[in-house]
Coordinates of C-alpha atoms and ligand atoms in Angstrom, one line a residue:
X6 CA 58.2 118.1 101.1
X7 CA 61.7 119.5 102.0
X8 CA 62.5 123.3 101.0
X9 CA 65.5 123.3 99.8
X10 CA 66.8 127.1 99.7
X11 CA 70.2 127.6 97.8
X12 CA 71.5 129.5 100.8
X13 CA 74.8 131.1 99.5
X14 CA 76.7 132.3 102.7
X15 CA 76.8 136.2 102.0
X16 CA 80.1 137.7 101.2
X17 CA 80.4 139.9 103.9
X18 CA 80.9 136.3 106.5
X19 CA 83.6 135.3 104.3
X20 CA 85.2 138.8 104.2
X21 CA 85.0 139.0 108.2
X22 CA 86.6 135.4 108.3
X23 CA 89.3 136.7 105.9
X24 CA 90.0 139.7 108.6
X25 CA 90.8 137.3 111.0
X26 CA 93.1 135.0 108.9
X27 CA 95.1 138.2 108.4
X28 CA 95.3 138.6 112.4
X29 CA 96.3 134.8 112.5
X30 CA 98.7 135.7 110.3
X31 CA 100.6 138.1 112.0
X32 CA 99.8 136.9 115.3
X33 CA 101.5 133.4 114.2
X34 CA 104.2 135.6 112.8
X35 CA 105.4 137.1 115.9
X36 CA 105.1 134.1 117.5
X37 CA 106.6 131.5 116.4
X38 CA 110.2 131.7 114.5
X39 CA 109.5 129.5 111.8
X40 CA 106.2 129.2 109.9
X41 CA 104.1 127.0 112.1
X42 CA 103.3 123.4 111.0
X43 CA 99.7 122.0 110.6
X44 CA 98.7 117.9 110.5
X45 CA 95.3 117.9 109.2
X46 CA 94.0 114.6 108.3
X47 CA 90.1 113.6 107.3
X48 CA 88.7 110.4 107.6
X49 CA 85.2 109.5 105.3
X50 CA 84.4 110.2 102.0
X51 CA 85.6 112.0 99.5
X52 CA 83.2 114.7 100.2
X53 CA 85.4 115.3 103.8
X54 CA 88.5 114.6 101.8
X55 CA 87.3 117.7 99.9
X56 CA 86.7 119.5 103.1
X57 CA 90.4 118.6 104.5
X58 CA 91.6 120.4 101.7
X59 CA 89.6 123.9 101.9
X60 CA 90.6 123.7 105.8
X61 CA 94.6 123.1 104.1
X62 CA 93.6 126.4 102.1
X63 CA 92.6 128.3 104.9
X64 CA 95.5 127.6 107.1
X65 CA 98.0 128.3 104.2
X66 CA 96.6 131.5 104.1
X67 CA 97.0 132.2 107.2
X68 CA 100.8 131.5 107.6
X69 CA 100.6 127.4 108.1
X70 CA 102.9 125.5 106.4
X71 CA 102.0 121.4 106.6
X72 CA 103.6 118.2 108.4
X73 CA 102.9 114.5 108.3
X74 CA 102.7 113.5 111.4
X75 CA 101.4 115.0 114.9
X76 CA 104.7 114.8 116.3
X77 CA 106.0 117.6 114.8
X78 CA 103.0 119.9 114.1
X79 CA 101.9 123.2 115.7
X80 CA 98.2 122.6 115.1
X81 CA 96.5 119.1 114.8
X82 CA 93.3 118.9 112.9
X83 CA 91.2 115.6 112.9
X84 CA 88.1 115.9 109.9
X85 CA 85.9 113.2 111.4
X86 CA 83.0 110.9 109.7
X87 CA 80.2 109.5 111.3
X88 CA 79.2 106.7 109.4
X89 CA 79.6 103.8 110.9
X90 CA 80.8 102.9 114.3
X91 CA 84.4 101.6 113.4
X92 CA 84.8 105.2 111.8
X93 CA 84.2 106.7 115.2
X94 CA 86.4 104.3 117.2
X95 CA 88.9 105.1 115.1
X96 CA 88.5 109.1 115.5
X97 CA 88.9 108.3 119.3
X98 CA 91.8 106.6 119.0
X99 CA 93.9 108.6 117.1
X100 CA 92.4 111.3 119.7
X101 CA 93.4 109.6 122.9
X102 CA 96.8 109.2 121.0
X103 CA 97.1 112.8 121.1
X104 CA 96.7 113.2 124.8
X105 CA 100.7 112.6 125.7
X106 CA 101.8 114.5 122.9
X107 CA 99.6 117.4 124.2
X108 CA 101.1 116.4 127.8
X109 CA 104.3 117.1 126.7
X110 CA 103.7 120.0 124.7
X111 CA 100.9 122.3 126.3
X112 CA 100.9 124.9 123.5
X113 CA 100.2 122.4 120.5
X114 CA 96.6 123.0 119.4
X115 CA 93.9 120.3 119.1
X116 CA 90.7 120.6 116.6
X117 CA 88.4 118.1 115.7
X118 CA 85.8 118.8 113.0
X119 CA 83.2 117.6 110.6
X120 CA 80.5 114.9 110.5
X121 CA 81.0 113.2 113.9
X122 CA 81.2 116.9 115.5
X123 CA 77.9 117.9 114.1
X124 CA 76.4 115.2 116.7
X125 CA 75.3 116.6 119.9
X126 CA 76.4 113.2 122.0
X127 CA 79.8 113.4 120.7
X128 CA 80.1 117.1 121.0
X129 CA 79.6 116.6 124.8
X130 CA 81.4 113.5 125.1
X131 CA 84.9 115.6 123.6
X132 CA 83.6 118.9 125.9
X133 CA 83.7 116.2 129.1
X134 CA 86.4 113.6 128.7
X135 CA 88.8 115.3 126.3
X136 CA 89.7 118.4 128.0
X137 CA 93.2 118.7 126.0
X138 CA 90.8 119.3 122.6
X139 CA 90.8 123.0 121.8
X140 CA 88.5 123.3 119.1
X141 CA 85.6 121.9 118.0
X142 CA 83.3 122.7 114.8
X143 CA 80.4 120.8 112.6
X144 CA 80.7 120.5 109.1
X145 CA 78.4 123.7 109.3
X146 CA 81.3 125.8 111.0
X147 CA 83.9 125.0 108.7
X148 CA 84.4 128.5 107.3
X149 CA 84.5 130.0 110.5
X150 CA 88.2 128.4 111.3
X151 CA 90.2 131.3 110.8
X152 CA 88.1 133.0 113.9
X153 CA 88.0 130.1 116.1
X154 CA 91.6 129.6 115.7
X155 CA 92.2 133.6 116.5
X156 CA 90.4 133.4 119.8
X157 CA 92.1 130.4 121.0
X158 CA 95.7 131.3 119.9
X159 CA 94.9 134.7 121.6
X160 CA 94.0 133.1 124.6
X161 CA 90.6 132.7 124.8
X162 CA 88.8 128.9 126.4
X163 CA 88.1 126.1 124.3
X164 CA 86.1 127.1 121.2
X165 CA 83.1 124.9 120.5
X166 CA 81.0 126.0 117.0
X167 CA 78.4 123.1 116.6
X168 CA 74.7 124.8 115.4
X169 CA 72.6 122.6 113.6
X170 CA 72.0 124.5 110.6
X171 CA 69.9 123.3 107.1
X172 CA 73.7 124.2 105.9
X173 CA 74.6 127.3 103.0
X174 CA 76.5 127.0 100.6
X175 CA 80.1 128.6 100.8
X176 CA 81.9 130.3 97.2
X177 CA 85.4 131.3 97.3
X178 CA 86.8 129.6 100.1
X179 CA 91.1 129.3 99.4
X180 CA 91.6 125.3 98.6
X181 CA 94.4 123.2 98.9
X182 CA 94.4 120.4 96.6
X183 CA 96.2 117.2 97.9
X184 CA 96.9 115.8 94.4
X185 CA 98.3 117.3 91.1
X186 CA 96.5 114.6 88.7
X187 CA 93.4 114.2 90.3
X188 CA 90.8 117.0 91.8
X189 CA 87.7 116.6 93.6
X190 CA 85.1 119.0 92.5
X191 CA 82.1 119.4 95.0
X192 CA 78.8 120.3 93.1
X193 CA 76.2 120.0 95.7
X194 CA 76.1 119.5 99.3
X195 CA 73.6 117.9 102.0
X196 CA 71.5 115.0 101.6
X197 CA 67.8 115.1 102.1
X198 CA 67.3 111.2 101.7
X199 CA 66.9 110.0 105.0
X200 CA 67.8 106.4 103.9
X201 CA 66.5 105.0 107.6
X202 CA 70.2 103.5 108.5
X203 CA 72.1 106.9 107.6
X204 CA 73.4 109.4 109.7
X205 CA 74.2 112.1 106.9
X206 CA 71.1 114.1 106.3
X207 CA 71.7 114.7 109.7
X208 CA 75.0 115.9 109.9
X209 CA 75.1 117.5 106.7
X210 CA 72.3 119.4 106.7
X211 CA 69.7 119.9 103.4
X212 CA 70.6 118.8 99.8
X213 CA 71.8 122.3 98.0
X214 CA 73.7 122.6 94.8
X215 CA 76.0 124.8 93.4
X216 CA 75.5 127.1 91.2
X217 CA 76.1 125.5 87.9
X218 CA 78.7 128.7 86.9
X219 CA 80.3 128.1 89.8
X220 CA 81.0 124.5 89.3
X221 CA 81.9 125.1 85.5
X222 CA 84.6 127.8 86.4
X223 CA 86.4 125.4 88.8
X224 CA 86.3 122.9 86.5
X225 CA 87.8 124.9 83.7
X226 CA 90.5 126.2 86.9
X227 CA 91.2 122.4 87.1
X228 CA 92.1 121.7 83.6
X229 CA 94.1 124.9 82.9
X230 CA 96.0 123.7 86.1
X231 CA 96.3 120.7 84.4
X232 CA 94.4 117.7 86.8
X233 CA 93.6 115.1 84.2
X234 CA 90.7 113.7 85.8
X235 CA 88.0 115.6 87.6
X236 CA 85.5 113.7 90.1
X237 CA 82.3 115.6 90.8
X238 CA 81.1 114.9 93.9
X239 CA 78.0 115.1 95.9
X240 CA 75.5 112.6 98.0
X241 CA 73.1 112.3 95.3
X242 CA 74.9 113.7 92.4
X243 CA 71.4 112.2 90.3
X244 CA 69.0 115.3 91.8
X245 CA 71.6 118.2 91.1
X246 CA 69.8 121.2 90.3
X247 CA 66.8 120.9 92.3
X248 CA 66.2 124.6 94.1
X249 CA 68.5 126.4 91.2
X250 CA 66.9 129.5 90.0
X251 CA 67.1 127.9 86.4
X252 CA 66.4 124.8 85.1
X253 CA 69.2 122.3 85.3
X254 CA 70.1 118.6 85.7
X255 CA 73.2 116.6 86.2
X256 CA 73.1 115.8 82.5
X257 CA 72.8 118.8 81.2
X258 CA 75.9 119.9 83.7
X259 CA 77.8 117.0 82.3
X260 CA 77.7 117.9 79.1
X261 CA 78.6 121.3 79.7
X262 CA 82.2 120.0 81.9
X263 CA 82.5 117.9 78.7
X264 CA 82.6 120.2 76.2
X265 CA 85.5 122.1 78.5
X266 CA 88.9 122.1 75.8
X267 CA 91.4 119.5 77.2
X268 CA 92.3 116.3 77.7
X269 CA 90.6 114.9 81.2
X270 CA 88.3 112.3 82.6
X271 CA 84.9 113.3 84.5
X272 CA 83.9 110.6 87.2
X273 CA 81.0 111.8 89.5
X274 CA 80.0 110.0 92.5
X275 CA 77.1 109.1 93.8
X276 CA 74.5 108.4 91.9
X277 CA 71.3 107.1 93.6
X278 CA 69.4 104.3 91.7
X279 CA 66.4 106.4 92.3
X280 CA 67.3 109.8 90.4
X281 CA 69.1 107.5 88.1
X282 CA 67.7 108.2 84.8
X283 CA 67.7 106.7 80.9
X284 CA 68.3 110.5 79.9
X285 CA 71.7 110.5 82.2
X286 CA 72.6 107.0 80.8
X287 CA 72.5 108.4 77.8
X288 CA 74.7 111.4 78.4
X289 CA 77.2 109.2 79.7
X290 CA 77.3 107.2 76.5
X291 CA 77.3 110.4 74.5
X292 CA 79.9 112.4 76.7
X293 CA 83.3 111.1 75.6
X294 CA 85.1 112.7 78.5
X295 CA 82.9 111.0 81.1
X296 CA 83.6 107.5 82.6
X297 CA 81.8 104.3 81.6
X298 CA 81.7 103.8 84.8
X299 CA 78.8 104.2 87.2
X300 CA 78.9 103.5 90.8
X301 CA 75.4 102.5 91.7
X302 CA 75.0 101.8 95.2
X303 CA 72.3 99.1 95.6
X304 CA 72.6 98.1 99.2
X305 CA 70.7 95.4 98.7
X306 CA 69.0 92.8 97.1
X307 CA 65.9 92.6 98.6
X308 CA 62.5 94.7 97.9
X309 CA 61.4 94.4 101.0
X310 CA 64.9 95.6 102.9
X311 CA 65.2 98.5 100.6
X312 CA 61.7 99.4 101.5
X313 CA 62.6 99.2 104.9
X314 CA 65.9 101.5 103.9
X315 CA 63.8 104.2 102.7
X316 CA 65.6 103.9 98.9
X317 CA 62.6 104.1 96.6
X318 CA 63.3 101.9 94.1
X319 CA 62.7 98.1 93.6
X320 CA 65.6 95.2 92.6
X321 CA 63.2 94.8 89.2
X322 CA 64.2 99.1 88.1
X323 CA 67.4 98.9 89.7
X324 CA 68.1 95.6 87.1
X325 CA 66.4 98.1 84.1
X326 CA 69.2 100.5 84.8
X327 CA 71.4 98.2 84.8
X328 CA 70.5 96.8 81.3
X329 CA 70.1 100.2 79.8
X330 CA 73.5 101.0 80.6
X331 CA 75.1 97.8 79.4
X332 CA 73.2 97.7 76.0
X333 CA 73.6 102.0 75.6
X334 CA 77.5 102.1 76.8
X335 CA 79.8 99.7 74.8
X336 CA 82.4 98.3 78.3
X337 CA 80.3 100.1 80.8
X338 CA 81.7 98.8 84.4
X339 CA 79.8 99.1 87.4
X340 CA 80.7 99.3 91.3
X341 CA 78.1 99.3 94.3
X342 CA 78.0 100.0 98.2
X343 CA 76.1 96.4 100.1
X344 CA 75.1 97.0 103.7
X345 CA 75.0 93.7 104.7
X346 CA 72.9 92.5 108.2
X347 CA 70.6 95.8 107.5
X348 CA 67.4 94.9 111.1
X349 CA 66.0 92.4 110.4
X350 CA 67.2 91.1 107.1
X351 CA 67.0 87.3 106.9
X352 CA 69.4 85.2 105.1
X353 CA 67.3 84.8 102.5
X354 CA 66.9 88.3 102.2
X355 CA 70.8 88.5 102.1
X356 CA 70.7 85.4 99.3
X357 CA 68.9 87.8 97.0
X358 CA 71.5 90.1 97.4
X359 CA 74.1 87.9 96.1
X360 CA 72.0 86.5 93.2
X361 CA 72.1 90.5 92.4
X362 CA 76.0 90.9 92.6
X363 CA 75.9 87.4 90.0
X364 CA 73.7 89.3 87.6
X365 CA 75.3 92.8 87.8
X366 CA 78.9 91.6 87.7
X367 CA 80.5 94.5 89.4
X368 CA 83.5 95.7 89.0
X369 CA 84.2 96.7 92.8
X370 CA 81.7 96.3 95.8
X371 CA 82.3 98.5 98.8
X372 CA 80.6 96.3 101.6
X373 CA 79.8 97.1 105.5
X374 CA 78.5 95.2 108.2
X375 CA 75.2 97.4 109.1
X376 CA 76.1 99.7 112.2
X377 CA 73.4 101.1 114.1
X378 CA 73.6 105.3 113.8
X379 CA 71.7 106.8 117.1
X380 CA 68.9 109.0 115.8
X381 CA 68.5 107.5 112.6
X382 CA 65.1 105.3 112.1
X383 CA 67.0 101.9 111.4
X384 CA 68.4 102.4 115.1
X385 CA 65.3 101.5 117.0
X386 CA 64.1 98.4 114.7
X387 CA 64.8 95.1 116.2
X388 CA 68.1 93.6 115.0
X389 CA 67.9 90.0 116.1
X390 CA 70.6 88.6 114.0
X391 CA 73.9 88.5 116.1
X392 CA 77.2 89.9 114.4
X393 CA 79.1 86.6 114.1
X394 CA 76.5 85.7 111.7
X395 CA 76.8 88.9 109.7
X396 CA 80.3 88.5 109.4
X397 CA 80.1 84.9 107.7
X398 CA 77.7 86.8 105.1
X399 CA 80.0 89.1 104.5
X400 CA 82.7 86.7 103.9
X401 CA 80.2 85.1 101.5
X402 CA 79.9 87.2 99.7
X403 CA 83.1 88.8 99.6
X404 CA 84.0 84.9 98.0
X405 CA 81.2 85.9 95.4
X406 CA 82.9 89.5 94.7
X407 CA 86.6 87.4 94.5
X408 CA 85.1 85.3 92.1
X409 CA 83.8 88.0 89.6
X410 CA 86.7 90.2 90.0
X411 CA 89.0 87.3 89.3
X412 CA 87.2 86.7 85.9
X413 CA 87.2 90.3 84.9
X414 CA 90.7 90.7 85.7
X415 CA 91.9 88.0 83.7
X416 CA 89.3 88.9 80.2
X417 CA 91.7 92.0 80.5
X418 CA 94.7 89.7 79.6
X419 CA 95.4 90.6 75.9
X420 CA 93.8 93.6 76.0
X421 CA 95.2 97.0 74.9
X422 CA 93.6 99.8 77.5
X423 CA 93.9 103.3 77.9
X424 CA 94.8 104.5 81.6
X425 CA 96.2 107.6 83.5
X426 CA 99.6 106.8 84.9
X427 CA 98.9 108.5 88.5
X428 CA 102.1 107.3 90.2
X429 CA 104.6 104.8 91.1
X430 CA 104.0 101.6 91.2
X431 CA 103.8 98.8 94.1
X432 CA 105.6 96.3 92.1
X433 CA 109.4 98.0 92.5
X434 CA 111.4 100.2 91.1
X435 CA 110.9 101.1 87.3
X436 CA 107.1 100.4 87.3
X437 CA 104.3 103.2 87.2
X438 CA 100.9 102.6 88.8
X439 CA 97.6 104.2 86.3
X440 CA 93.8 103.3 86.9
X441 CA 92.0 102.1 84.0
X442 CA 88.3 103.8 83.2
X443 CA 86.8 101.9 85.5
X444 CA 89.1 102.4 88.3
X445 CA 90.6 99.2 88.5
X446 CA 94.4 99.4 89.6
X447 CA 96.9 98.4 86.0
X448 CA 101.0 97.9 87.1
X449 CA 103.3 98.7 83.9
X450 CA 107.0 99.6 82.9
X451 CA 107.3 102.8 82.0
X452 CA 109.6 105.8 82.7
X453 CA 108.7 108.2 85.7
X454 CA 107.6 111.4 83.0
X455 CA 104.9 109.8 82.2
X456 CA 103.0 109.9 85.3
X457 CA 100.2 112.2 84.8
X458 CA 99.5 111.9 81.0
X459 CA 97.4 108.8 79.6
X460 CA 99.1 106.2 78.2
X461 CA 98.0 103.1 76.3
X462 CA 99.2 99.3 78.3
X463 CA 99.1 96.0 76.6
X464 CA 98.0 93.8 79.6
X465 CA 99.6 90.7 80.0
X466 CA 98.8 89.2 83.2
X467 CA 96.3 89.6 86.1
X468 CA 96.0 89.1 90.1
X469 CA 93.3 90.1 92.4
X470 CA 94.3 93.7 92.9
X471 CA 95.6 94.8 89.8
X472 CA 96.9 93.7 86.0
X473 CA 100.0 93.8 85.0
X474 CA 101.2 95.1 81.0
X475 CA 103.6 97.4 79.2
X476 CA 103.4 100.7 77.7
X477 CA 102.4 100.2 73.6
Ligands
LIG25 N1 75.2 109.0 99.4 C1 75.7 107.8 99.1 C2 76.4 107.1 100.2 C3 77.0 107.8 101.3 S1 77.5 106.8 102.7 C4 74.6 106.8 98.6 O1 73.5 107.1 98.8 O2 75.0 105.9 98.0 C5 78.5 105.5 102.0 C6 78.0 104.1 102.2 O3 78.1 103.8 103.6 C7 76.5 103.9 101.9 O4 76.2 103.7 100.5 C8 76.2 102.7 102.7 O5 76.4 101.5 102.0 C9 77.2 102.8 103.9 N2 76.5 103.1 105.1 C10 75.8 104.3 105.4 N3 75.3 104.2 106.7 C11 75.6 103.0 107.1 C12 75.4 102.3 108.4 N4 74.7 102.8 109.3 N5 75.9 101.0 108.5 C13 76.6 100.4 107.5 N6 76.8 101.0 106.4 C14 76.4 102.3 106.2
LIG26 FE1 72.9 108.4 103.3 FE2 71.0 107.7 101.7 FE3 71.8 110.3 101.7 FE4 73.3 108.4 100.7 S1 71.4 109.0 99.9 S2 73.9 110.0 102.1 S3 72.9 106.6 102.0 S4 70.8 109.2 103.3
LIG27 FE1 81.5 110.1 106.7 FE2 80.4 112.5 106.7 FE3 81.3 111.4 104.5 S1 79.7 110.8 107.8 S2 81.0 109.2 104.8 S3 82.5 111.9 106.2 S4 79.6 112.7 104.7

C-alpha cells in the first residue's frame, strides 16, 4: 500500500521564494533598461501546460514581461515531458537550437524544467553535453524558480535543483493563464499507478489532491473572471480525495463546481477505467454544467496486455462502463488514449483492440506507437515485434478511427448544437472556430463579439476535421 500524505508545502517556503522574487525584481530593474523578456514554452500534457503558466506567474511577478520566440528573449524556459521518446527528441532539438543563440548572446539565460528533468540520466546528460544550460529543476523544484534564478543572475554557477521527492502540494503560487475562455484547473497531482509502460509516477512523484476548498475557490476565481469552460485536471482525476482529511470523491467535487452561479462548462481529464464508477456516471448525467463527454483511456483491447500494463480492469468492465454511460447520458461521446505495439502484443492481441474502437465508436482516439521508458517495468520485457510492423497497425487502425469519425461527423449534418465560439476560424476571414460538447472542432459565420459566449450552429456540412454551419 502507498501512503499518500497531503503534504502542503508550508507557507513560510513560499514566503522565502517571494523574498527572492522581490530581489529579482530589482536586480532585473537596474539591469536591464527595458522589462526583460521571457520565452517559456511546455511540451506534454495539459498538466505541464498548467505548469508553464504558474512559471509565466512567477516571472511576471518578478519583472518579466513575455516574447514568442527565443530570439528575442532575456530568459528561455523549456517545460519538458517525458513520455515517450519522440517527446524527448524533440526537447533536444529545440535545445541544441539554442546553442548559437546563446553563442551570440552570452548573457541570455537557459532553463530547462519539468518531467524529463526529474530523470537522473537526463539530468546528467544536460550537466555534461549542454554546458550553455543555466538552470535545471524537476517538476518538484518548480516553486523554487524565483531563487534559482536569483543566484544565477547574481552570478552564481549553473543551478541544478533535481531531488526526488514523493512531491507536496503547493497553494498560492501567482498564475498566468494563457487563454481568456478556457482555464485549466489542477485538482490533484502525482500518480501512484505504475501502469508498467509509464514514466509518470516516477517523475511526478505520489498521487495527492487538493484540498477540495481550494479547488472550489479557483474555480469560482475562474468564472467571476469570466473563463467559460473549466477543465479539471489530474492523472487519475477517478481517485480524487483519497488521503483528504474528510471524506470526498470526484463526484461529490463535481457537483459542488456545478452548482458554482454562471454560465460554464466543466471537462475533467483523466479518468481511469478502474476508479471509473456507475456513481460518477451518474453525476455526470445529473450535472448539467459537466460534459457528456468522458475521455476513457483504454489502451487496449486485450485482457491479457492490460494485465501486462498493470491497468486493473478487463475489456468485459471497461464495455459495462461504457454501456452505463451511453444508456444513463442521452449523446454521451467518448475519446480514448491506444498504445499500440505495447511487448509482446501479437496482432491478434492488437485485432481485439480494434474490434473495441468498432464497439465504442469514439469520438477521438489519441494513439502512440509504444516507446520504451528506461526504469519503468515494460522496459525490460522482450519486444520482438520490429517497428515497421507497429506502424502498419497503427495506420490500421487510424483507417478504423477515419472511418467512425467520418460517420459521426456527417449524423451532425442537420443538427442544431450548442458550442463555445473560442476563436477565429481556419476557414478565412469572417468565420469563428467553437468546439462542440464533445470537443469536436465546428467552423461557422459569425461576427468576431461573439467569441467567448455560447452560441447555437445549424450544421450543414461535414469533413474530417471539423463541420461546417451557421449561427441560428
Ligand atoms: N494518466 C493518464 C495518461 C497520462 S500519459 C491515463 O492513465 O490515462 C498519456 C498517454 O500517453 C497514456 O494514456 C498512454 O496512452 C500514453 N503513453 C504513456 N506512456 C507511454 C509509452 N511509454 N509509450 C507510448 N505511449 C505511452
Ligand atoms: Fe501513467 Fe498509468 Fe498514471 Fe496514467 S494512470 S499517468 S498511464 S501510470
Ligand atoms: Fe509528459 Fe509529464 Fe505530462 S511526462 S505527459 S508532461 S505528466
Amino acid at each position: 500500500m502507498i501512503e499518500t500524505k497531503q503534504a502542503v508545502l508550508p507557507a513560510a517556503a513560499l514566503q522565502r521564494q517571494r523574498e527572492y522574487a522581490e530581489k529579482v525584481r530589482e536586480l532585473v530593474c537596474r539591469r536591464y533598461n527595458h522589462p526583460p523578456l521571457a520565452y517559456v514554452h511546455s511540451f506534454g500534457c495539459q498538466q505541464n501546460q498548467s505548469d508553464g503558466e504558474k512559471i509565466k506567474g512567477m516571472l511576471a511577478e518578478m519583472g518579466y514581461g513575455f516574447g514568442d520566440a527565443p530570439e528575442t528573449a532575456d530568459l528561455v524556459i523549456y517545460n519538458t515531458c517525458a513520455v515517450r521518446e519522440n517527446a524527448e527528441d524533440r526537447v533536444f532539438g529545440n535545445v541544441g537550437a539554442l546553442k548559437p543563440l546563446k553563442k551570440q548572446r552570452p548573457e541570455l539565460l537557459i532553463g530547462l524544467c519539468g518531467c524529463m528533468m526529474q530523470q537522473e540520466q537526463v539530468a546528467e546528460k544536460i550537466k555534461k553535453s549542454y554546458p550553455y544550460v543555466d538552470l535545471v529543476f524537476g517538476t518538484h523544484a518548480l516553486y523554487t524558480l524565483p531563487e534559482l534564478l536569483y543566484n544565477r543572475l547574481s552570478g552564481e554557477k549553473r543551478q541544478f535543483s533535481l531531488e526526488d521527492s514523493p512531491g507536496s502540494i503547493v497553494e498560492g503560487l501567482p498564475v498566468r493563464r494563457d487563454g481568456t475562455i478556457k482555464a485549466n484547473l489542477p485538482i490533484m497531482y502525482g500518480c501512484d499507478n505504475f501502469c508498467t509502460y509509464c514514466i509518470v509516477p516516477y517523475v511526478r512523484g505520489r498521487e495527492r489532491s487538493r484540498r477540495p476548498e481550494d479547488v472550489l475557490k479557483e474555480a469560482r476565481e475562474l468564472v467571476e473572471q469570466g473563463y467559460k469552460e473549466i477543465t479539471l485536471l489530474g492523472q487519475n482525476v477517478n481517485s480524487y480525495g483519497k488521503g483528504l482529511d474528510e471524506p470526498m470523491d470526484f463526484s461529490e467535487l463535481l457537483r459542488q463546481i456545478n452548482d458554482i452561479p454562471g454560465e460554464f462548462i466543466i471537462r475533467f481529464m483523466t479518468s481511469h477505467p478502474k476508479d471509473c464508477t456507475l456513481k460518477l456516471i451518474d453525476t455526470i448525467r445529473d450535472c448539467q454544467k459537466v460534459c457528456n463527454h468522458i475521455h476513457l483511456p483504454v489502451q487496449s483491447g486485450s485482457n491479457r496486455v492490460l494485465q501486462a500494463m498493470n491497468r486493473h480492469y478487463t475489456v468485459e468492465e471497461y464495455l459495462h462502463l461504457i454501456e452505463y454511460a451511453k444508456a444513463q447520458i442521452p449523446g454521451v461521446t467518448f475519446s480514448s488514449d491506444i498504445i499500440v505495439g505495447f511487448p509482446g502484443e501479437t496482432y491478434e492481441e492488437f485485432l481485439q483492440t480494434l474490434k473495441l474502437i468498432q464497439q465504442v465508436e469514439y469520438s477521438a482516439l489519441y494513439t502512440f506507437i509504444y516507446s520504451p521508458r528506461q526504469g519503468t517495468k515494460a522496459a525490460s520485457l522482450p519486444d520482438p515485434v520490429p517497428e515497421g510492423e507497429k506502424s502498419k497497425w497503427l495506420r490500421e487502425l487510424l483507417d478504423v478511427e477515419s472511418q467512425i469519425r467520418n460517420h459521426q461527423q456527417q449524423a451532425l449534418v442537420g443538427q442544431t448544437i450548442r458550442v463555445l465560439a473560442d476563436g477565429e476560424g481556419r476557414t478565412g476571414p469572417g468565420w469563428i472556430s467553437g468546439r462542440t460538447i464533445s470537443n469536436d472542432i465546428v467552423e461557422f459565420t459569425a461576427p468576431t463579439s461573439c467569441i467567448g459566449s455560447f452560441v447555437n450552429v445549424k450544421i450543414e456540412r461535414a469533413l474530417n476535421w471539423a463541420v461546417f454551419g451557421t449561427l441560428v
